[in-house]
Tab-separated table of C-alpha atoms in Angstrom:
chain	number	residue	atom	x	y	z
A	691	UNK	CA	89.302	134.280	255.204
A	692	UNK	CA	88.168	134.910	251.763
A	693	UNK	CA	88.548	137.669	249.095
A	694	UNK	CA	91.797	139.401	249.287
A	695	UNK	CA	92.833	137.500	252.500
A	696	UNK	CA	94.153	134.241	253.641
A	697	UNK	CA	96.085	132.693	256.188
A	698	UNK	CA	99.086	132.134	253.916
A	699	UNK	CA	99.994	134.418	250.902
A	700	UNK	CA	102.287	132.898	248.098
A	701	UNK	CA	103.825	134.933	245.632
A	702	UNK	CA	104.501	133.059	242.313
A	703	UNK	CA	102.695	129.851	241.510
A	704	UNK	CA	105.325	128.261	239.314
A	705	UNK	CA	106.897	125.059	240.445
A	706	UNK	CA	107.441	125.725	243.982
A	707	UNK	CA	104.666	127.979	244.654
A	708	UNK	CA	101.880	125.744	243.424
A	709	UNK	CA	103.618	122.991	245.325
A	710	UNK	CA	103.403	124.996	248.693
A	711	UNK	CA	99.737	125.892	247.973
A	712	UNK	CA	98.993	121.981	247.465
A	713	UNK	CA	100.968	121.148	250.427
A	714	UNK	CA	99.036	123.864	252.561
A	715	UNK	CA	95.679	123.296	251.247
A	716	UNK	CA	95.731	119.744	251.830
A	717	UNK	CA	96.467	120.673	255.399
A	718	UNK	CA	93.222	122.735	255.704
A	719	UNK	CA	95.125	125.858	255.502
A	720	UNK	CA	93.437	128.705	253.688
A	721	UNK	CA	96.067	129.659	251.060
A	722	UNK	CA	96.225	131.951	248.389
A	723	UNK	CA	98.741	132.171	245.408
A	724	UNK	CA	99.329	135.511	243.138
A	725	UNK	CA	100.564	134.447	239.899
A	726	UNK	CA	101.871	137.301	237.438
A	727	UNK	CA	101.008	135.212	234.433
A	728	UNK	CA	98.952	132.416	233.640
A	729	UNK	CA	99.142	129.118	235.400
A	730	UNK	CA	101.480	126.780	233.872
A	731	UNK	CA	102.868	129.583	231.521
A	732	UNK	CA	105.747	129.482	229.229
A	733	UNK	CA	107.653	132.390	230.954
A	734	UNK	CA	108.836	130.439	233.875
A	735	UNK	CA	111.743	127.773	234.796
A	736	UNK	CA	109.541	124.712	234.233
A	737	UNK	CA	109.509	125.167	230.266
A	738	UNK	CA	110.351	122.005	228.193
A	739	UNK	CA	107.547	119.341	228.880
A	740	UNK	CA	109.591	117.020	231.084
A	741	UNK	CA	112.068	116.589	233.855
A	742	UNK	CA	114.766	114.163	235.126
A	743	UNK	CA	114.224	112.496	238.553
A	744	UNK	CA	116.870	110.359	240.211
A	745	UNK	CA	118.291	109.474	243.594
A	746	UNK	CA	122.005	108.863	242.928
A	747	UNK	CA	122.937	112.475	243.373
A	748	UNK	CA	126.330	113.753	242.184
A	749	UNK	CA	125.622	117.213	243.635
A	750	UNK	CA	125.740	115.624	247.085
A	751	UNK	CA	124.453	113.148	249.400
A	752	UNK	CA	122.548	115.516	251.264
A	753	UNK	CA	119.926	115.766	248.625
A	754	UNK	CA	119.371	112.015	248.705
A	755	UNK	CA	116.659	111.848	251.247
A	756	UNK	CA	114.865	114.757	249.705
A	757	UNK	CA	115.007	112.665	246.449
A	758	UNK	CA	113.360	109.997	247.855
A	759	UNK	CA	110.646	111.525	250.013
A	760	UNK	CA	109.956	113.555	246.735
A	761	UNK	CA	109.490	110.399	244.725
A	762	UNK	CA	107.305	109.021	247.240
A	763	UNK	CA	104.841	112.022	247.327
A	764	UNK	CA	104.789	112.181	243.445
A	765	UNK	CA	104.067	108.316	243.361
A	766	UNK	CA	101.057	108.857	245.868
A	767	UNK	CA	99.931	112.078	243.902
A	768	UNK	CA	99.899	109.676	240.359
A	769	UNK	CA	97.871	107.064	242.187
A	770	UNK	CA	95.483	109.220	243.928
A	771	UNK	CA	94.653	111.476	240.312
A	772	UNK	CA	95.390	108.834	237.671
A	773	UNK	CA	97.315	110.750	236.031
A	774	UNK	CA	100.839	109.774	234.831
A	775	UNK	CA	103.335	111.826	236.394
A	776	UNK	CA	106.268	109.502	236.588
A	777	UNK	CA	107.884	107.434	233.914
A	778	UNK	CA	110.300	105.125	235.599
A	779	UNK	CA	113.066	104.467	232.956
A	780	UNK	CA	116.244	104.715	234.883
A	781	UNK	CA	118.884	107.522	234.652
A	782	UNK	CA	122.518	107.564	233.630
A	783	UNK	CA	125.377	109.619	235.135
A	784	UNK	CA	127.970	109.600	232.508
A	785	UNK	CA	131.741	110.774	232.889
A	786	UNK	CA	135.096	110.304	231.548
A	787	UNK	CA	137.661	108.230	233.679
A	788	UNK	CA	139.344	111.671	234.570
A	789	UNK	CA	136.402	113.750	235.803
A	790	UNK	CA	134.832	110.867	238.067
A	791	UNK	CA	131.084	112.192	237.252
A	792	UNK	CA	129.741	108.730	237.559
A	793	UNK	CA	131.746	107.755	240.687
A	794	UNK	CA	130.352	110.878	242.450
A	795	UNK	CA	126.708	109.553	241.633
A	796	UNK	CA	127.965	105.968	242.907
A	797	UNK	CA	129.191	107.416	245.974
A	798	UNK	CA	125.757	108.753	247.066
A	799	UNK	CA	124.270	105.560	246.134
A	800	UNK	CA	126.779	103.772	248.560
A	801	UNK	CA	126.356	106.145	251.338
A	802	UNK	CA	122.277	105.689	251.264
A	803	UNK	CA	122.250	102.059	250.153
A	804	UNK	CA	120.529	102.761	246.867
A	805	UNK	CA	120.681	100.438	244.012
A	806	UNK	CA	122.991	101.200	241.281
A	807	UNK	CA	124.902	99.607	238.442
A	808	UNK	CA	128.478	100.817	237.208
A	809	UNK	CA	128.887	100.364	233.227
A	810	UNK	CA	131.505	101.127	230.845
A	811	UNK	CA	130.974	103.317	227.728
A	812	UNK	CA	130.955	99.816	225.689
A	813	UNK	CA	128.344	98.355	227.930
A	814	UNK	CA	126.249	101.267	227.552
A	815	UNK	CA	126.616	101.098	224.063
A	816	UNK	CA	125.642	97.530	223.829
A	817	UNK	CA	122.681	98.165	226.282
A	818	UNK	CA	121.330	101.106	224.865
A	819	UNK	CA	121.864	101.210	221.114
A	820	UNK	CA	121.039	105.188	220.848
A	821	UNK	CA	124.733	105.685	222.325
A	822	UNK	CA	128.180	105.853	220.745
A	823	UNK	CA	130.242	106.568	223.883
A	824	UNK	CA	134.049	105.947	224.132
A	825	UNK	CA	134.381	102.612	225.544
A	826	UNK	CA	136.618	103.609	228.655
A	827	UNK	CA	133.520	106.293	229.483
A	828	UNK	CA	131.949	105.462	232.808
A	829	UNK	CA	128.152	105.594	233.677
A	830	UNK	CA	126.157	105.051	236.794
A	831	UNK	CA	122.745	103.594	236.143
A	832	UNK	CA	119.963	104.774	238.752
A	833	UNK	CA	117.359	102.222	238.045
A	834	UNK	CA	114.801	104.259	240.179
A	835	UNK	CA	115.143	107.280	238.225
A	836	UNK	CA	113.447	108.482	235.206
A	837	UNK	CA	111.071	111.288	233.782
A	838	UNK	CA	108.519	113.551	235.212
A	839	UNK	CA	105.677	114.945	233.045
A	840	UNK	CA	105.484	118.552	233.688
A	841	UNK	CA	101.832	119.429	232.315
A	842	UNK	CA	100.447	116.267	234.203
A	843	UNK	CA	102.387	117.289	237.416
A	844	UNK	CA	100.902	120.961	237.361
A	845	UNK	CA	97.305	119.681	236.498
A	846	UNK	CA	97.726	116.909	239.549
A	847	UNK	CA	98.659	119.768	241.608
A	848	UNK	CA	95.881	122.239	240.633
A	849	UNK	CA	93.337	119.319	240.865
A	850	UNK	CA	94.167	118.496	244.520
A	851	UNK	CA	94.923	122.268	245.869
A	852	UNK	CA	91.363	123.416	244.433
A	853	UNK	CA	89.424	120.471	245.787
A	854	UNK	CA	91.269	121.079	249.124
A	855	UNK	CA	90.287	125.129	248.912
A	856	UNK	CA	93.610	126.488	247.737
A	857	UNK	CA	93.215	129.456	245.376
A	858	UNK	CA	95.457	130.631	242.529
A	859	UNK	CA	95.023	134.331	241.214
A	860	UNK	CA	96.202	134.733	237.635
A	861	UNK	CA	97.652	137.880	236.213
A	862	UNK	CA	98.703	139.435	239.532
A	863	UNK	CA	101.857	141.035	239.165
A	864	UNK	CA	103.353	141.845	242.370
A	865	UNK	CA	104.058	145.678	242.982
A	866	UNK	CA	105.629	145.075	246.533
A	867	UNK	CA	105.181	143.474	250.000
A	868	UNK	CA	105.637	144.068	253.583
A	869	UNK	CA	105.521	142.150	256.962
A	870	UNK	CA	105.348	143.021	260.611
A	871	UNK	CA	104.310	141.342	263.643
A	872	UNK	CA	100.477	141.755	262.833
A	873	UNK	CA	100.922	139.924	259.533
A	874	UNK	CA	101.739	140.379	255.771
A	875	UNK	CA	100.401	142.520	252.776
A	876	UNK	CA	101.155	142.178	249.164
A	877	UNK	CA	100.329	144.992	246.718
A	878	UNK	CA	99.259	144.107	243.157
A	879	UNK	CA	97.441	146.446	240.611
A	880	UNK	CA	94.012	144.821	241.874
A	881	UNK	CA	94.854	145.973	245.400
A	882	UNK	CA	96.312	144.785	248.651
A	883	UNK	CA	96.132	140.956	249.753
A	884	UNK	CA	96.731	140.469	253.588
A	885	UNK	CA	97.747	137.272	255.496
A	886	UNK	CA	99.481	136.081	258.416
A	887	UNK	CA	102.429	134.584	256.593
A	888	UNK	CA	103.740	134.818	253.173
A	889	UNK	CA	105.779	132.499	251.016
A	890	UNK	CA	107.885	134.010	248.339
A	891	UNK	CA	108.606	131.567	245.233
A	892	UNK	CA	109.080	134.135	242.515
A	893	UNK	CA	111.548	131.783	240.611
A	894	UNK	CA	113.578	133.858	238.162
A	895	UNK	CA	112.013	137.006	239.625
A	896	UNK	CA	113.103	136.240	243.261
A	897	UNK	CA	116.114	138.698	243.165
A	898	UNK	CA	113.726	141.534	242.223
A	899	UNK	CA	111.044	140.618	244.765
A	900	UNK	CA	113.661	140.240	247.446
A	901	UNK	CA	115.814	143.130	246.742
A	902	UNK	CA	116.196	143.942	250.173
A	903	UNK	CA	118.586	140.689	250.762
A	904	UNK	CA	120.825	141.446	247.771
A	905	UNK	CA	120.875	137.578	247.213
A	906	UNK	CA	123.752	136.590	244.584
A	907	UNK	CA	121.158	135.101	242.041
A	908	UNK	CA	121.841	134.951	238.425
A	909	UNK	CA	119.210	134.440	236.073
A	910	UNK	CA	120.331	132.195	232.958
A	911	UNK	CA	118.713	131.632	229.409
A	912	UNK	CA	118.537	127.961	228.744
A	913	UNK	CA	117.405	126.609	225.428
A	914	UNK	CA	116.356	123.336	224.879
A	915	UNK	CA	116.357	121.319	221.764
A	916	UNK	CA	114.333	118.173	220.381
A	917	UNK	CA	116.581	116.425	217.743
A	918	UNK	CA	115.536	114.595	214.813
A	919	UNK	CA	115.964	110.762	215.194
A	920	UNK	CA	115.969	108.040	212.828
A	921	UNK	CA	113.930	105.682	214.994
A	922	UNK	CA	111.797	106.996	217.795
A	923	UNK	CA	111.613	103.710	219.216
A	924	UNK	CA	115.355	103.799	219.808
A	925	UNK	CA	115.147	106.849	222.026
A	926	UNK	CA	111.854	105.511	223.910
A	927	UNK	CA	112.187	105.520	227.536
A	928	UNK	CA	112.418	101.740	227.826
A	929	UNK	CA	115.445	101.959	225.480
A	930	UNK	CA	117.172	105.281	226.272
A	931	UNK	CA	117.123	106.401	230.000
A	932	UNK	CA	117.375	110.127	230.621
A	933	UNK	CA	121.049	111.082	231.179
A	934	UNK	CA	123.513	113.599	232.472
A	935	UNK	CA	127.001	113.533	231.183
A	936	UNK	CA	129.943	115.447	231.804
A	937	UNK	CA	132.519	114.944	228.813
A	938	UNK	CA	135.281	117.243	227.175
A	939	UNK	CA	132.565	118.554	224.819
A	940	UNK	CA	130.268	120.178	227.475
A	941	UNK	CA	128.011	119.158	230.653
A	942	UNK	CA	124.714	118.146	228.678
A	943	UNK	CA	121.274	116.553	229.803
A	944	UNK	CA	118.998	114.703	227.744
A	945	UNK	CA	115.649	113.188	227.873
A	946	UNK	CA	114.111	110.233	225.997
A	947	UNK	CA	111.171	110.550	223.687
A	948	UNK	CA	108.065	111.088	225.828
A	949	UNK	CA	106.700	114.233	224.566
A	950	UNK	CA	107.380	115.434	221.912
A	951	UNK	CA	108.423	112.365	220.393
A	952	UNK	CA	112.105	113.013	219.922
A	953	UNK	CA	115.151	113.237	221.929
A	954	UNK	CA	115.385	116.552	224.233
A	955	UNK	CA	118.803	117.986	225.191
A	956	UNK	CA	120.139	120.971	226.861
A	957	UNK	CA	123.491	122.173	228.199
A	958	UNK	CA	123.605	122.613	231.752
A	959	UNK	CA	126.614	124.885	231.990
A	960	UNK	CA	126.189	127.551	229.640
A	961	UNK	CA	125.465	130.608	231.992
A	962	UNK	CA	124.179	133.187	229.598
A	963	UNK	CA	122.979	135.571	232.265
A	964	UNK	CA	119.603	137.706	231.551
A	965	UNK	CA	116.934	139.985	232.728
A	966	UNK	CA	113.806	137.565	233.046
A	967	UNK	CA	111.889	140.755	232.115
A	968	UNK	CA	113.614	141.510	228.966
A	969	UNK	CA	115.447	138.812	226.960
A	970	UNK	CA	115.210	136.606	223.438
A	971	UNK	CA	112.679	133.930	224.525
A	972	UNK	CA	112.546	132.287	221.161
A	973	UNK	CA	115.214	129.907	220.333
A	974	UNK	CA	117.864	131.544	217.558
A	975	UNK	CA	119.831	129.549	214.896
A	976	UNK	CA	122.876	130.554	216.793
A	977	UNK	CA	121.652	128.760	220.019
A	978	UNK	CA	122.381	125.490	217.818
A	979	UNK	CA	125.937	125.880	219.223
A	980	UNK	CA	128.909	123.767	217.668
A	981	UNK	CA	128.835	121.653	220.851
A	982	UNK	CA	125.503	120.536	220.175
A	983	UNK	CA	126.346	119.423	216.895
A	984	UNK	CA	129.559	117.535	218.017
A	985	UNK	CA	127.848	115.718	220.607
A	986	UNK	CA	125.051	114.380	218.665
A	987	UNK	CA	127.206	113.281	215.609
A	988	UNK	CA	129.705	111.574	217.694
A	989	UNK	CA	128.222	110.359	220.890
A	990	UNK	CA	124.877	109.293	219.802
A	991	UNK	CA	123.652	107.116	216.953
A	992	UNK	CA	120.784	107.847	214.724
A	993	UNK	CA	120.533	111.471	215.673
A	994	UNK	CA	121.032	114.479	213.369
A	995	UNK	CA	121.865	118.195	214.363
A	996	UNK	CA	118.619	119.712	213.329
A	997	UNK	CA	115.459	120.446	215.455
A	998	UNK	CA	112.093	119.045	215.303
A	999	UNK	CA	110.971	121.258	218.333
A	1000	UNK	CA	112.530	123.910	220.548
A	1001	UNK	CA	111.756	125.605	223.793
A	1002	UNK	CA	113.223	127.849	226.489
A	1003	UNK	CA	113.479	127.738	230.284
A	1004	UNK	CA	115.473	129.777	232.691
A	1005	UNK	CA	117.829	128.840	235.246
A	1006	UNK	CA	118.065	130.950	238.549
A	1007	UNK	CA	121.485	130.060	239.898
A	1008	UNK	CA	123.167	130.552	243.464
A	1009	UNK	CA	127.100	130.678	243.527
A	1010	UNK	CA	127.187	126.991	245.200
A	1011	UNK	CA	124.276	125.637	243.149
A	1012	UNK	CA	122.552	124.691	246.425
A	1013	UNK	CA	118.840	125.913	246.719
A	1014	UNK	CA	117.652	128.868	249.058
A	1015	UNK	CA	114.837	127.663	251.397
A	1016	UNK	CA	114.533	129.554	254.513
A	1017	UNK	CA	112.666	132.093	256.574
A	1018	UNK	CA	113.492	135.675	255.711
A	1019	UNK	CA	116.074	137.016	258.152
A	1020	UNK	CA	114.308	139.915	259.284
A	1021	UNK	CA	110.903	138.503	259.078
A	1022	UNK	CA	109.803	135.058	260.822
A	1023	UNK	CA	106.472	135.270	259.069
A	1024	UNK	CA	108.101	135.406	255.747
A	1025	UNK	CA	109.321	132.236	253.997
A	1026	UNK	CA	111.589	131.912	250.753
A	1027	UNK	CA	112.287	129.211	248.301
A	1028	UNK	CA	114.631	130.393	245.385
A	1029	UNK	CA	118.012	129.490	243.167
A	1030	UNK	CA	117.127	126.115	242.374
A	1031	UNK	CA	120.204	126.290	239.975
A	1032	UNK	CA	118.553	123.944	237.357
A	1033	UNK	CA	117.798	120.969	239.627
A	1034	UNK	CA	114.908	121.745	241.694
A	1035	UNK	CA	111.807	120.400	239.919
A	1036	UNK	CA	112.153	116.610	241.027
A	1037	UNK	CA	112.097	118.127	244.383
A	1038	UNK	CA	108.721	120.005	243.976
A	1039	UNK	CA	106.577	117.616	246.390
A	1040	UNK	CA	109.064	117.762	249.125
A	1041	UNK	CA	109.971	121.196	248.997
A	1042	UNK	CA	106.093	122.107	248.955
A	1043	UNK	CA	105.569	120.228	252.245
A	1044	UNK	CA	108.853	121.908	253.868
A	1045	UNK	CA	107.596	125.272	252.911
A	1046	UNK	CA	104.187	124.162	254.502
A	1047	UNK	CA	105.990	123.394	257.666
A	1048	UNK	CA	107.775	126.716	257.819
A	1049	UNK	CA	104.466	128.409	257.228
A	1050	UNK	CA	102.668	126.668	259.954
A	1051	UNK	CA	105.206	125.621	262.815
A	1052	UNK	CA	107.541	127.931	264.413
A	1053	UNK	CA	109.974	125.315	265.244
A	1054	UNK	CA	110.368	123.924	261.815
A	1055	UNK	CA	113.970	124.564	260.318
A	1056	UNK	CA	115.790	124.214	256.995
A	1057	UNK	CA	118.950	122.419	255.956
A	1058	UNK	CA	122.109	124.187	256.845
A	1059	UNK	CA	123.241	123.939	252.930
A	1060	UNK	CA	119.976	126.114	252.102
A	1061	UNK	CA	120.092	128.953	254.397
A	1062	UNK	CA	119.997	132.499	253.289
A	1063	UNK	CA	122.818	133.424	255.815
A	1064	UNK	CA	125.570	131.719	254.006
A	1065	UNK	CA	125.363	134.467	251.557
A	1066	UNK	CA	125.646	137.180	254.284
A	1067	UNK	CA	128.257	139.723	253.291
């Protein structure tokens, strides 16, 4: 197929869309993605230069096999392209003795026989001098975790998918789509694109593209801050693993000085619901909330509550914070991936492969936790 037709059409070439194109093209499938903006744009959920990857997964042990598979696929992609995709620095899950956050991560490690280490706050401070935790805090260190470099990941995906014949068309805003037993069609301002199977990976726009399903998705605005530090070396990956911390101040995540050269932080639990077509994309002075200031001045050392860089991304949240990866309930030839709830990027490679399975194998099924039907009214 060529021109405005392909065996598989993908709506959205953000993280999961490009991963699906990559996986399908490498299998020899004729696949075409329609992206409403430019490739690797700042309008999507993948903003912010870096992401955490980890295996000890406090969100639930059901994710662990996928984290391991995704890690392997990223590592293989890194080896083939020669691009640095992974910075293996470990990952810390930190919590208070009362909330048990570290123990939830530990439980998944035990369930799947993963390496881990439990540290007290005092031990974290001694090992990683950028920390100033209360001594009775608990941390689960995942030695196999680390940082993913977003731009390199998107470059690697595109190199391999284009070499295999996959196509991405930019500036193609989707106006509508349809499906029947004969195939699928997608309308854009440039015309109609047709295929046998449709994959919808519309990110923050999934609720609009899938309005027929009335999915309970909420899109949230997520400012990202890079804080001024006294010594960048203290916050280099080998000295300061990425972290997730649930403490009395807030639920934060942070990444070491990879790119740009400073400490990156965000608040996971701040749910400022927005319309992805109409919201303040620039970080504002009021985004430096008191919780940020309190955290960096009390829980860290050598960090100042002023930024050297800022960014913006969006979360698309489901009520249970599990993903939606499934076939459309009315159309077997339409697959959906949405609602990654702020923890999806690390799974991109394996989700791309899973979406390729759904598009090419009628017997392929999804994980029960990820079905559309769990939200049926």
